[in-house]
Amino acid sequence: MADEIGNDPDALENYADLLKAANKYANIRASWPMLDVEEKMEKDPGRTSAHDSVITHVNLMARLLRSMGKPAAWRDVFGDEKDPYNRKAIGDFACYLAFVTGINAR
């Protein structure tokens, strides 16, 4: 993905938006095991919304890169987000992006 983004200003802006969405979702997901049942029920709509936002940003990034003639083959690895397994994989990818961003911030 980084190679395809390169120094393109539109792609860099979309990537920044994707990272913001990924970090928001990863933060919610990381705190999830520490919540009790009532808190999970209360926060579940926000978690789902954050996950949906990540999926939207992943799709936007792939669409932009493909419009620039790039393959964006990384997006194909995740498959259709309507499949719950694939949806989870995109959420895992968001956590990975947040992790890498955090490590690179050192």
Short mmCIF file of C-alpha atoms in Angstrom, two decimals:
data_model
loop_
_atom_site.label_atom_id
_atom_site.label_comp_id
_atom_site.label_asym_id
_atom_site.label_seq_id
_atom_site.Cartn_x
_atom_site.Cartn_y
_atom_site.Cartn_z
CA MET A 1 0.00 0.00 0.00
CA ALA A 2 2.75 2.47 0.94
CA ASP A 3 4.53 1.91 -2.36
CA GLU A 4 1.32 2.57 -4.27
CA ILE A 5 0.57 5.72 -2.26
CA GLY A 6 4.03 7.14 -2.83
CA ASN A 7 4.03 10.92 -2.56
CA ASP A 8 0.65 11.50 -4.16
CA PRO A 9 -1.08 14.25 -2.12
CA ASP A 10 -4.60 12.81 -2.52
CA ALA A 11 -3.45 9.33 -1.58
CA LEU A 12 -1.52 10.66 1.42
CA GLU A 13 -4.58 12.57 2.60
CA ASN A 14 -6.76 9.47 2.26
CA TYR A 15 -4.15 7.40 4.07
CA ALA A 16 -4.12 9.90 6.96
CA ASP A 17 -7.92 9.59 7.16
CA LEU A 18 -7.61 5.79 7.13
CA LEU A 19 -5.06 5.93 9.96
CA LYS A 20 -7.36 8.14 12.04
CA ALA A 21 -10.23 5.70 11.56
CA ALA A 22 -7.96 2.72 12.29
CA ASN A 23 -6.60 4.29 15.48
CA LYS A 24 -10.09 5.12 16.72
CA TYR A 25 -11.28 1.57 16.10
CA ALA A 26 -8.14 -0.03 17.57
CA ASN A 27 -8.51 2.02 20.72
CA ILE A 28 -12.09 0.82 21.17
CA ARG A 29 -11.16 -2.76 20.41
CA ALA A 30 -8.16 -2.75 22.76
CA SER A 31 -10.34 -1.63 25.66
CA TRP A 32 -13.16 -4.08 24.84
CA PRO A 33 -11.98 -6.99 27.04
CA MET A 34 -11.89 -4.68 30.09
CA LEU A 35 -15.56 -3.68 29.78
CA ASP A 36 -18.37 -5.39 31.61
CA VAL A 37 -21.47 -6.62 29.79
CA GLU A 38 -23.46 -3.42 30.36
CA GLU A 39 -20.63 -1.23 29.09
CA LYS A 40 -20.23 -3.42 26.01
CA MET A 41 -23.94 -3.13 25.25
CA GLU A 42 -23.75 0.64 25.65
CA LYS A 43 -20.63 1.04 23.51
CA ASP A 44 -21.38 -1.59 20.86
CA PRO A 45 -23.07 0.82 18.41
CA GLY A 46 -20.02 3.12 18.55
CA ARG A 47 -17.66 0.19 18.04
CA THR A 48 -19.66 -0.98 15.04
CA SER A 49 -19.71 2.55 13.63
CA ALA A 50 -15.93 2.85 14.04
CA HIS A 51 -15.46 -0.53 12.34
CA ASP A 52 -17.73 0.55 9.47
CA SER A 53 -15.68 3.73 9.11
CA VAL A 54 -12.48 1.70 8.79
CA ILE A 55 -14.06 -0.45 6.08
CA THR A 56 -15.23 2.66 4.23
CA HIS A 57 -11.74 4.20 4.38
CA VAL A 58 -10.10 0.96 3.24
CA ASN A 59 -12.47 0.83 0.27
CA LEU A 60 -11.91 4.52 -0.54
CA MET A 61 -8.13 4.04 -0.48
CA ALA A 62 -8.33 1.04 -2.81
CA ARG A 63 -10.70 2.87 -5.16
CA LEU A 64 -8.43 5.93 -5.30
CA LEU A 65 -5.31 3.88 -5.96
CA ARG A 66 -7.05 1.87 -8.68
CA SER A 67 -8.21 5.10 -10.32
CA MET A 68 -4.52 6.03 -10.47
CA GLY A 69 -3.73 2.76 -12.26
CA LYS A 70 -2.36 0.98 -9.19
CA PRO A 71 -3.41 -2.65 -8.54
CA ALA A 72 -4.41 -2.25 -4.84
CA ALA A 73 -4.14 -6.03 -4.63
CA TRP A 74 -3.90 -5.72 -0.83
CA ARG A 75 -7.63 -4.90 -0.82
CA ASP A 76 -8.50 -8.12 -2.66
CA VAL A 77 -6.89 -10.13 0.15
CA PHE A 78 -9.68 -9.06 2.50
CA GLY A 79 -12.54 -10.13 0.23
CA ASP A 80 -16.11 -8.91 0.52
CA GLU A 81 -16.74 -7.11 3.80
CA LYS A 82 -20.26 -8.57 3.97
CA ASP A 83 -18.65 -11.87 4.97
CA PRO A 84 -18.20 -11.73 8.79
CA TYR A 85 -14.77 -13.41 8.55
CA ASN A 86 -13.57 -10.78 6.05
CA ARG A 87 -15.06 -8.00 8.15
CA LYS A 88 -13.01 -9.24 11.10
CA ALA A 89 -9.88 -9.35 8.94
CA ILE A 90 -10.35 -5.68 8.01
CA GLY A 91 -10.70 -4.88 11.72
CA ASP A 92 -7.47 -6.79 12.37
CA PHE A 93 -5.81 -4.77 9.61
CA ALA A 94 -6.94 -1.57 11.33
CA CYS A 95 -5.30 -2.76 14.55
CA TYR A 96 -2.14 -3.58 12.61
CA LEU A 97 -2.08 -0.09 11.08
CA ALA A 98 -2.53 1.46 14.53
CA PHE A 99 0.27 -0.73 15.90
CA VAL A 100 2.70 0.21 13.11
CA THR A 101 1.79 3.88 13.43
CA GLY A 102 2.45 3.73 17.17
CA ILE A 103 5.81 2.04 16.73
CA ASN A 104 6.83 4.52 14.02
CA ALA A 105 5.97 7.41 16.33
CA ARG A 106 8.91 6.59 18.60
#
